[in-house]
């Protein structure tokens, strides 16, 4: 794993850097493999980034969109990460509908939904073996409790190592989430973290020793590239 930590002066600079990094990964992936696959995070931090990507002239037919986690709500629910992403980005570009791979959230239960999404991922990557397929980029946020995706502290989802997708739990509310081993199989993992409220969690995630189940973002140790893009409010103490 090669880990890069960049502290940007403010949120607009953070978004600009994230955009630049994603566009460079996109160009390389399309050059080398004819397509680019990215899994998106929810929450508030990435929204301006999604708006910025929507303004780019890109080969949308070669770009495939997944979500690294989703609240278990219908796609028209205000909490839906898919809805936020469509409004900020996907509704404004001519990306083929078949290139958008939303998390199924209208199944009989979250476990069935997780298994269905896992099957869709395996079919997309044509992978049947034990190997975890590699997305080109997985974009992650981090909560002030050091959760990422929907891998919350001290939850069962943190113990799932033999699946691509599992059921997360936030205060009793089910979520669908990539597992940490699947996240770690990505070619590049990019954390986008902003705000002073994230500092205490970042200190624990970056500490030489701390409990992974208390600070789940510590589990993200990809075999590929790991990028931490922080604004100054979040990353001041971490500036190397
Ligand atoms: C979600 C996200 C979640 C998010 C963090 C940070 O579904 O909410 O995927 O993991 O990235 O909670 O959220 P903010 O960017 O809003 O601080």
PDB file of C-alpha atoms and ligand atoms in Angstrom:
ATOM      1  CA  UNK A   1       0.000   0.000   0.000  1.00  0.00           C
ATOM      2  CA  UNK A   2       1.228   3.481  -0.719  1.00  0.00           C
ATOM      3  CA  UNK A   3      -0.419   6.133   1.418  1.00  0.00           C
ATOM      4  CA  UNK A   4      -0.498   9.834   0.564  1.00  0.00           C
ATOM      5  CA  UNK A   5      -1.832  12.495   2.918  1.00  0.00           C
ATOM      6  CA  UNK A   6      -2.581  15.929   1.457  1.00  0.00           C
ATOM      7  CA  UNK A   7      -3.895  18.849   3.506  1.00  0.00           C
ATOM      8  CA  UNK A   8      -5.624  21.476   1.364  1.00  0.00           C
ATOM      9  CA  UNK A   9      -6.259  25.040   2.606  1.00  0.00           C
ATOM     10  CA  UNK A  10     -10.063  24.894   2.423  1.00  0.00           C
ATOM     11  CA  UNK A  11     -13.021  22.937   1.049  1.00  0.00           C
ATOM     12  CA  UNK A  12     -12.961  24.427  -2.481  1.00  0.00           C
ATOM     13  CA  UNK A  13      -9.272  23.470  -2.747  1.00  0.00           C
ATOM     14  CA  UNK A  14     -10.105  20.019  -1.375  1.00  0.00           C
ATOM     15  CA  UNK A  15     -12.788  19.539  -4.022  1.00  0.00           C
ATOM     16  CA  UNK A  16     -10.483  20.795  -6.793  1.00  0.00           C
ATOM     17  CA  UNK A  17      -7.733  18.368  -5.744  1.00  0.00           C
ATOM     18  CA  UNK A  18     -10.150  15.448  -5.488  1.00  0.00           C
ATOM     19  CA  UNK A  19     -11.501  16.270  -8.950  1.00  0.00           C
ATOM     20  CA  UNK A  20      -7.990  16.416 -10.400  1.00  0.00           C
ATOM     21  CA  UNK A  21      -7.055  13.081  -8.834  1.00  0.00           C
ATOM     22  CA  UNK A  22     -10.239  11.329  -9.967  1.00  0.00           C
ATOM     23  CA  UNK A  23      -9.933  12.668 -13.524  1.00  0.00           C
ATOM     24  CA  UNK A  24      -6.361  11.397 -13.733  1.00  0.00           C
ATOM     25  CA  UNK A  25      -7.399   7.914 -12.524  1.00  0.00           C
ATOM     26  CA  UNK A  26     -10.327   7.988 -14.955  1.00  0.00           C
ATOM     27  CA  UNK A  27      -8.108   8.829 -17.919  1.00  0.00           C
ATOM     28  CA  UNK A  28      -5.600   6.083 -17.057  1.00  0.00           C
ATOM     29  CA  UNK A  29      -8.291   3.442 -16.532  1.00  0.00           C
ATOM     30  CA  UNK A  30     -10.003   4.223 -19.834  1.00  0.00           C
ATOM     31  CA  UNK A  31      -6.670   4.252 -21.687  1.00  0.00           C
ATOM     32  CA  UNK A  32      -5.644   0.915 -20.177  1.00  0.00           C
ATOM     33  CA  UNK A  33      -8.941  -0.958 -19.863  1.00  0.00           C
ATOM     34  CA  UNK A  34     -11.510   0.956 -21.868  1.00  0.00           C
ATOM     35  CA  UNK A  35     -13.668   1.779 -18.853  1.00  0.00           C
ATOM     36  CA  UNK A  36     -13.596   3.414 -15.414  1.00  0.00           C
ATOM     37  CA  UNK A  37     -15.422   2.152 -12.333  1.00  0.00           C
ATOM     38  CA  UNK A  38     -15.922   4.275  -9.243  1.00  0.00           C
ATOM     39  CA  UNK A  39     -17.854   3.707  -6.016  1.00  0.00           C
ATOM     40  CA  UNK A  40     -19.184   6.863  -4.382  1.00  0.00           C
ATOM     41  CA  UNK A  41     -19.747   7.836  -0.781  1.00  0.00           C
ATOM     42  CA  UNK A  42     -22.708   9.685   0.633  1.00  0.00           C
ATOM     43  CA  UNK A  43     -22.870  12.360   3.273  1.00  0.00           C
ATOM     44  CA  UNK A  44     -22.334  16.078   2.703  1.00  0.00           C
ATOM     45  CA  UNK A  45     -18.612  16.416   1.937  1.00  0.00           C
ATOM     46  CA  UNK A  46     -18.615  14.912  -1.561  1.00  0.00           C
ATOM     47  CA  UNK A  47     -21.650  16.858  -2.867  1.00  0.00           C
ATOM     48  CA  UNK A  48     -19.640  19.834  -4.267  1.00  0.00           C
ATOM     49  CA  UNK A  49     -17.248  17.330  -5.836  1.00  0.00           C
ATOM     50  CA  UNK A  50     -20.145  15.609  -7.599  1.00  0.00           C
ATOM     51  CA  UNK A  51     -21.359  18.994  -8.825  1.00  0.00           C
ATOM     52  CA  UNK A  52     -17.869  19.738 -10.158  1.00  0.00           C
ATOM     53  CA  UNK A  53     -17.619  16.376 -11.970  1.00  0.00           C
ATOM     54  CA  UNK A  54     -20.974  17.080 -13.633  1.00  0.00           C
ATOM     55  CA  UNK A  55     -19.392  20.088 -15.345  1.00  0.00           C
ATOM     56  CA  UNK A  56     -16.660  18.004 -16.978  1.00  0.00           C
ATOM     57  CA  UNK A  57     -16.773  16.831 -20.587  1.00  0.00           C
ATOM     58  CA  UNK A  58     -16.100  13.099 -20.137  1.00  0.00           C
ATOM     59  CA  UNK A  59     -16.654   9.846 -22.079  1.00  0.00           C
ATOM     60  CA  UNK A  60     -19.710   9.057 -19.963  1.00  0.00           C
ATOM     61  CA  UNK A  61     -20.401   5.817 -21.856  1.00  0.00           C
ATOM     62  CA  UNK A  62     -17.131   4.424 -20.443  1.00  0.00           C
ATOM     63  CA  UNK A  63     -17.806   5.429 -16.837  1.00  0.00           C
ATOM     64  CA  UNK A  64     -19.571   3.139 -14.340  1.00  0.00           C
ATOM     65  CA  UNK A  65     -20.991   4.397 -11.058  1.00  0.00           C
ATOM     66  CA  UNK A  66     -21.483   2.310  -7.918  1.00  0.00           C
ATOM     67  CA  UNK A  67     -22.043   3.309  -4.283  1.00  0.00           C
ATOM     68  CA  UNK A  68     -19.810   2.105  -1.463  1.00  0.00           C
ATOM     69  CA  UNK A  69     -22.731   2.341   0.898  1.00  0.00           C
ATOM     70  CA  UNK A  70     -26.385   3.266   0.956  1.00  0.00           C
ATOM     71  CA  UNK A  71     -29.040   3.892   3.507  1.00  0.00           C
ATOM     72  CA  UNK A  72     -31.728   1.208   3.310  1.00  0.00           C
ATOM     73  CA  UNK A  73     -34.371   3.600   2.015  1.00  0.00           C
ATOM     74  CA  UNK A  74     -36.187   3.934  -1.331  1.00  0.00           C
ATOM     75  CA  UNK A  75     -34.209   5.806  -4.032  1.00  0.00           C
ATOM     76  CA  UNK A  76     -36.568   8.782  -3.751  1.00  0.00           C
ATOM     77  CA  UNK A  77     -36.088   9.106   0.015  1.00  0.00           C
ATOM     78  CA  UNK A  78     -34.332  12.321   1.204  1.00  0.00           C
ATOM     79  CA  UNK A  79     -31.647  10.210   2.969  1.00  0.00           C
ATOM     80  CA  UNK A  80     -30.761   8.279  -0.210  1.00  0.00           C
ATOM     81  CA  UNK A  81     -27.132   8.656  -1.316  1.00  0.00           C
ATOM     82  CA  UNK A  82     -28.273   7.738  -4.820  1.00  0.00           C
ATOM     83  CA  UNK A  83     -30.801  10.596  -4.842  1.00  0.00           C
ATOM     84  CA  UNK A  84     -28.179  13.099  -3.645  1.00  0.00           C
ATOM     85  CA  UNK A  85     -25.756  11.932  -6.359  1.00  0.00           C
ATOM     86  CA  UNK A  86     -28.361  12.040  -9.144  1.00  0.00           C
ATOM     87  CA  UNK A  87     -29.419  15.556  -8.170  1.00  0.00           C
ATOM     88  CA  UNK A  88     -25.825  16.836  -7.841  1.00  0.00           C
ATOM     89  CA  UNK A  89     -24.353  15.036 -10.852  1.00  0.00           C
ATOM     90  CA  UNK A  90     -25.932  12.160 -12.744  1.00  0.00           C
ATOM     91  CA  UNK A  91     -29.108  13.950 -13.820  1.00  0.00           C
ATOM     92  CA  UNK A  92     -26.927  16.602 -15.499  1.00  0.00           C
ATOM     93  CA  UNK A  93     -24.785  14.388 -17.750  1.00  0.00           C
ATOM     94  CA  UNK A  94     -25.643  11.969 -20.539  1.00  0.00           C
ATOM     95  CA  UNK A  95     -24.368   8.844 -18.815  1.00  0.00           C
ATOM     96  CA  UNK A  96     -26.199   5.706 -19.990  1.00  0.00           C
ATOM     97  CA  UNK A  97     -28.678   4.421 -17.386  1.00  0.00           C
ATOM     98  CA  UNK A  98     -26.984   1.006 -17.631  1.00  0.00           C
ATOM     99  CA  UNK A  99     -23.764   2.589 -16.341  1.00  0.00           C
ATOM    100  CA  UNK A 100     -25.388   3.612 -13.083  1.00  0.00           C
ATOM    101  CA  UNK A 101     -25.442   0.718 -10.622  1.00  0.00           C
ATOM    102  CA  UNK A 102     -27.506   1.757  -7.614  1.00  0.00           C
ATOM    103  CA  UNK A 103     -27.733  -0.310  -4.454  1.00  0.00           C
ATOM    104  CA  UNK A 104     -31.053  -2.215  -4.506  1.00  0.00           C
ATOM    105  CA  UNK A 105     -33.011  -0.933  -1.495  1.00  0.00           C
ATOM    106  CA  UNK A 106     -36.516  -2.195  -2.259  1.00  0.00           C
ATOM    107  CA  UNK A 107     -35.857  -5.867  -1.528  1.00  0.00           C
ATOM    108  CA  UNK A 108     -37.638  -7.998   1.056  1.00  0.00           C
ATOM    109  CA  UNK A 109     -34.863  -7.226   3.527  1.00  0.00           C
ATOM    110  CA  UNK A 110     -31.364  -5.677   3.691  1.00  0.00           C
ATOM    111  CA  UNK A 111     -29.631  -9.078   3.627  1.00  0.00           C
ATOM    112  CA  UNK A 112     -31.263  -9.918   0.289  1.00  0.00           C
ATOM    113  CA  UNK A 113     -30.327  -6.459  -0.993  1.00  0.00           C
ATOM    114  CA  UNK A 114     -26.667  -6.904   0.020  1.00  0.00           C
ATOM    115  CA  UNK A 115     -26.505 -10.308  -1.680  1.00  0.00           C
ATOM    116  CA  UNK A 116     -28.121  -8.877  -4.822  1.00  0.00           C
ATOM    117  CA  UNK A 117     -25.652  -5.985  -5.012  1.00  0.00           C
ATOM    118  CA  UNK A 118     -22.788  -8.392  -4.486  1.00  0.00           C
ATOM    119  CA  UNK A 119     -24.070 -10.513  -7.392  1.00  0.00           C
ATOM    120  CA  UNK A 120     -24.351  -7.426  -9.604  1.00  0.00           C
ATOM    121  CA  UNK A 121     -20.750  -6.480  -8.771  1.00  0.00           C
ATOM    122  CA  UNK A 122     -19.500  -9.994  -9.512  1.00  0.00           C
ATOM    123  CA  UNK A 123     -21.308  -9.976 -12.863  1.00  0.00           C
ATOM    124  CA  UNK A 124     -19.918  -6.553 -13.735  1.00  0.00           C
ATOM    125  CA  UNK A 125     -16.372  -7.722 -13.004  1.00  0.00           C
ATOM    126  CA  UNK A 126     -17.052 -11.195 -14.384  1.00  0.00           C
ATOM    127  CA  UNK A 127     -15.534 -12.549 -11.181  1.00  0.00           C
ATOM    128  CA  UNK A 128     -16.725 -15.803  -9.664  1.00  0.00           C
ATOM    129  CA  UNK A 129     -13.676 -16.882  -7.700  1.00  0.00           C
ATOM    130  CA  UNK A 130     -12.556 -16.046  -4.199  1.00  0.00           C
ATOM    131  CA  UNK A 131     -10.624 -13.032  -5.518  1.00  0.00           C
ATOM    132  CA  UNK A 132     -12.135  -9.670  -4.634  1.00  0.00           C
ATOM    133  CA  UNK A 133     -12.590  -7.641  -7.860  1.00  0.00           C
ATOM    134  CA  UNK A 134     -10.913  -4.222  -7.952  1.00  0.00           C
ATOM    135  CA  UNK A 135     -12.801  -1.022  -8.626  1.00  0.00           C
ATOM    136  CA  UNK A 136     -10.605   1.687 -10.124  1.00  0.00           C
ATOM    137  CA  UNK A 137     -11.558   4.177  -7.408  1.00  0.00           C
ATOM    138  CA  UNK A 138     -13.496   3.969  -4.174  1.00  0.00           C
ATOM    139  CA  UNK A 139     -14.334   7.377  -2.741  1.00  0.00           C
ATOM    140  CA  UNK A 140     -14.876   7.407   1.021  1.00  0.00           C
ATOM    141  CA  UNK A 141     -15.873   9.869   3.683  1.00  0.00           C
ATOM    142  CA  UNK A 142     -15.217   9.497   7.391  1.00  0.00           C
ATOM    143  CA  UNK A 143     -17.599  10.261  10.198  1.00  0.00           C
ATOM    144  CA  UNK A 144     -16.524  11.971  13.418  1.00  0.00           C
ATOM    145  CA  UNK A 145     -16.770   8.505  14.994  1.00  0.00           C
ATOM    146  CA  UNK A 146     -14.173   7.270  12.449  1.00  0.00           C
ATOM    147  CA  UNK A 147     -16.711   5.160  10.550  1.00  0.00           C
ATOM    148  CA  UNK A 148     -16.398   4.933   6.807  1.00  0.00           C
ATOM    149  CA  UNK A 149     -18.917   3.728   4.228  1.00  0.00           C
ATOM    150  CA  UNK A 150     -21.459   2.157   6.581  1.00  0.00           C
ATOM    151  CA  UNK A 151     -18.852   0.360   8.672  1.00  0.00           C
ATOM    152  CA  UNK A 152     -19.725   1.746  12.092  1.00  0.00           C
ATOM    153  CA  UNK A 153     -17.768   1.174  15.322  1.00  0.00           C
ATOM    154  CA  UNK A 154     -18.336  -2.128  17.096  1.00  0.00           C
ATOM    155  CA  UNK A 155     -20.802  -3.479  14.531  1.00  0.00           C
ATOM    156  CA  UNK A 156     -21.030  -6.956  12.988  1.00  0.00           C
ATOM    157  CA  UNK A 157     -20.239  -5.507   9.544  1.00  0.00           C
ATOM    158  CA  UNK A 158     -16.619  -5.052  10.654  1.00  0.00           C
ATOM    159  CA  UNK A 159     -16.231  -8.824  11.048  1.00  0.00           C
ATOM    160  CA  UNK A 160     -17.369  -9.706   7.519  1.00  0.00           C
ATOM    161  CA  UNK A 161     -14.309 -10.668   5.493  1.00  0.00           C
ATOM    162  CA  UNK A 162     -15.615 -13.191   2.953  1.00  0.00           C
ATOM    163  CA  UNK A 163     -18.179 -10.992   1.172  1.00  0.00           C
ATOM    164  CA  UNK A 164     -18.068  -7.936  -1.067  1.00  0.00           C
ATOM    165  CA  UNK A 165     -21.181  -6.364   0.413  1.00  0.00           C
ATOM    166  CA  UNK A 166     -22.797  -6.633   3.836  1.00  0.00           C
ATOM    167  CA  UNK A 167     -25.448  -5.074   6.020  1.00  0.00           C
ATOM    168  CA  UNK A 168     -24.275  -2.171   8.184  1.00  0.00           C
ATOM    169  CA  UNK A 169     -26.058  -0.716  11.137  1.00  0.00           C
ATOM    170  CA  UNK A 170     -26.283   2.865  12.260  1.00  0.00           C
ATOM    171  CA  UNK A 171     -28.235   3.281  15.537  1.00  0.00           C
ATOM    172  CA  UNK A 172     -30.482   0.370  14.561  1.00  0.00           C
ATOM    173  CA  UNK A 173     -31.040   1.623  11.015  1.00  0.00           C
ATOM    174  CA  UNK A 174     -29.866  -0.853   8.355  1.00  0.00           C
ATOM    175  CA  UNK A 175     -27.349   0.244   5.720  1.00  0.00           C
ATOM    176  CA  UNK A 176     -25.854  -1.610   2.751  1.00  0.00           C
ATOM    177  CA  UNK A 177     -22.077  -1.361   2.713  1.00  0.00           C
ATOM    178  CA  UNK A 178     -18.992  -2.605   0.940  1.00  0.00           C
ATOM    179  CA  UNK A 179     -16.958  -4.722   3.334  1.00  0.00           C
ATOM    180  CA  UNK A 180     -13.519  -3.473   4.296  1.00  0.00           C
ATOM    181  CA  UNK A 181     -11.706  -6.284   2.425  1.00  0.00           C
ATOM    182  CA  UNK A 182     -13.602  -5.375  -0.749  1.00  0.00           C
ATOM    183  CA  UNK A 183     -12.721  -1.698  -0.255  1.00  0.00           C
ATOM    184  CA  UNK A 184      -9.090  -2.749   0.244  1.00  0.00           C
ATOM    185  CA  UNK A 185      -9.107  -4.543  -3.115  1.00  0.00           C
ATOM    186  CA  UNK A 186      -9.618  -1.250  -4.978  1.00  0.00           C
ATOM    187  CA  UNK A 187      -6.860   0.149  -7.192  1.00  0.00           C
ATOM    188  CA  UNK A 188      -7.211   3.504  -5.418  1.00  0.00           C
ATOM    189  CA  UNK A 189      -9.082   4.501  -2.270  1.00  0.00           C
ATOM    190  CA  UNK A 190      -9.614   8.231  -1.793  1.00  0.00           C
ATOM    191  CA  UNK A 191     -10.803   9.633   1.545  1.00  0.00           C
ATOM    192  CA  UNK A 192     -12.333  13.089   1.412  1.00  0.00           C
ATOM    193  CA  UNK A 193     -12.484  14.573   4.945  1.00  0.00           C
ATOM    194  CA  UNK A 194     -13.291  18.132   5.947  1.00  0.00           C
ATOM    195  CA  UNK A 195     -14.065  19.980   9.152  1.00  0.00           C
ATOM    196  CA  UNK A 196     -12.525  20.413  12.599  1.00  0.00           C
ATOM    197  CA  UNK A 197     -15.046  17.955  14.028  1.00  0.00           C
ATOM    198  CA  UNK A 198     -13.150  15.143  12.271  1.00  0.00           C
ATOM    199  CA  UNK A 199      -9.814  15.884  13.983  1.00  0.00           C
ATOM    200  CA  UNK A 200     -10.190  13.605  17.036  1.00  0.00           C
ATOM    201  CA  UNK A 201     -11.209  10.662  14.839  1.00  0.00           C
ATOM    202  CA  UNK A 202      -8.339  11.350  12.409  1.00  0.00           C
ATOM    203  CA  UNK A 203      -5.858  11.380  15.300  1.00  0.00           C
ATOM    204  CA  UNK A 204      -7.008   7.872  16.268  1.00  0.00           C
ATOM    205  CA  UNK A 205      -7.102   6.586  12.705  1.00  0.00           C
ATOM    206  CA  UNK A 206      -3.542   7.830  12.111  1.00  0.00           C
ATOM    207  CA  UNK A 207      -2.226   6.743  15.535  1.00  0.00           C
ATOM    208  CA  UNK A 208       0.394   3.962  15.438  1.00  0.00           C
ATOM    209  CA  UNK A 209      -1.769   1.908  17.781  1.00  0.00           C
ATOM    210  CA  UNK A 210      -5.548   2.113  18.347  1.00  0.00           C
ATOM    211  CA  UNK A 211      -8.486  -0.270  18.194  1.00  0.00           C
ATOM    212  CA  UNK A 212      -9.677  -0.962  14.642  1.00  0.00           C
ATOM    213  CA  UNK A 213     -13.176  -1.842  15.760  1.00  0.00           C
ATOM    214  CA  UNK A 214     -13.495   1.442  17.625  1.00  0.00           C
ATOM    215  CA  UNK A 215     -12.060   3.422  14.698  1.00  0.00           C
ATOM    216  CA  UNK A 216     -13.139   1.475  11.592  1.00  0.00           C
ATOM    217  CA  UNK A 217     -11.386   3.739   9.061  1.00  0.00           C
ATOM    218  CA  UNK A 218      -8.150   2.134  10.353  1.00  0.00           C
ATOM    219  CA  UNK A 219      -9.240  -1.042   8.562  1.00  0.00           C
ATOM    220  CA  UNK A 220      -8.855   0.667   5.179  1.00  0.00           C
ATOM    221  CA  UNK A 221      -5.370  -0.445   4.130  1.00  0.00           C
ATOM    222  CA  UNK A 222      -5.717  -1.050   0.385  1.00  0.00           C
ATOM    223  CA  UNK A 223      -3.177  -3.080  -1.569  1.00  0.00           C
ATOM    224  CA  UNK A 224      -3.282  -0.229  -4.095  1.00  0.00           C
ATOM    225  CA  UNK A 225      -3.150   3.515  -3.485  1.00  0.00           C
ATOM    226  CA  UNK A 226      -4.555   5.151  -0.356  1.00  0.00           C
ATOM    227  CA  UNK A 227      -5.175   8.894  -0.566  1.00  0.00           C
ATOM    228  CA  UNK A 228      -6.276  11.049   2.368  1.00  0.00           C
ATOM    229  CA  UNK A 229      -7.425  14.440   1.097  1.00  0.00           C
ATOM    230  CA  UNK A 230      -8.136  16.710   4.065  1.00  0.00           C
ATOM    231  CA  UNK A 231      -8.983  20.348   4.458  1.00  0.00           C
ATOM    232  CA  UNK A 232      -6.870  22.363   6.936  1.00  0.00           C
ATOM    233  CA  UNK A 233      -9.665  22.333   9.515  1.00  0.00           C
ATOM    234  CA  UNK A 234      -9.534  18.545   9.623  1.00  0.00           C
ATOM    235  CA  UNK A 235      -5.891  17.845   8.904  1.00  0.00           C
ATOM    236  CA  UNK A 236      -3.843  20.557  10.577  1.00  0.00           C
ATOM    237  CA  UNK A 237      -2.128  18.319  13.124  1.00  0.00           C
ATOM    238  CA  UNK A 238      -1.446  15.671  10.501  1.00  0.00           C
ATOM    239  CA  UNK A 239       0.488  17.925   8.151  1.00  0.00           C
ATOM    240  CA  UNK A 240       3.809  16.162   7.628  1.00  0.00           C
TER     241      UNK A 240
HETATM  242  C1  LIG B   1     -23.069   8.013   4.343  1.00  0.00           C
HETATM  243  C2  LIG B   1     -21.628   8.048   3.962  1.00  0.00           C
HETATM  244  C3  LIG B   1     -20.814   8.141   5.229  1.00  0.00           C
HETATM  245  C4  LIG B   1     -20.148   9.486   5.144  1.00  0.00           C
HETATM  246  C5  LIG B   1     -19.593   9.895   6.475  1.00  0.00           C
HETATM  247  C6  LIG B   1     -19.063  11.336   6.424  1.00  0.00           C
HETATM  248  O1  LIG B   1     -23.819   7.227   3.766  1.00  0.00           O
HETATM  249  O2  LIG B   1     -23.409   8.868   5.196  1.00  0.00           O
HETATM  250  O3  LIG B   1     -21.220   7.158   3.074  1.00  0.00           O
HETATM  251  O4  LIG B   1     -19.861   7.136   5.386  1.00  0.00           O
HETATM  252  O5  LIG B   1     -19.102   9.443   4.180  1.00  0.00           O
HETATM  253  O6  LIG B   1     -20.631   9.817   7.419  1.00  0.00           O
HETATM  254  O7  LIG B   1     -20.158  12.165   6.129  1.00  0.00           O
HETATM  255  P1  LIG B   1     -19.925  13.750   5.888  1.00  0.00           P
HETATM  256  O8  LIG B   1     -19.128  13.858   4.650  1.00  0.00           O
HETATM  257  O9  LIG B   1     -21.332  14.292   5.739  1.00  0.00           O
HETATM  258  O10 LIG B   1     -19.208  14.257   7.120  1.00  0.00           O
END
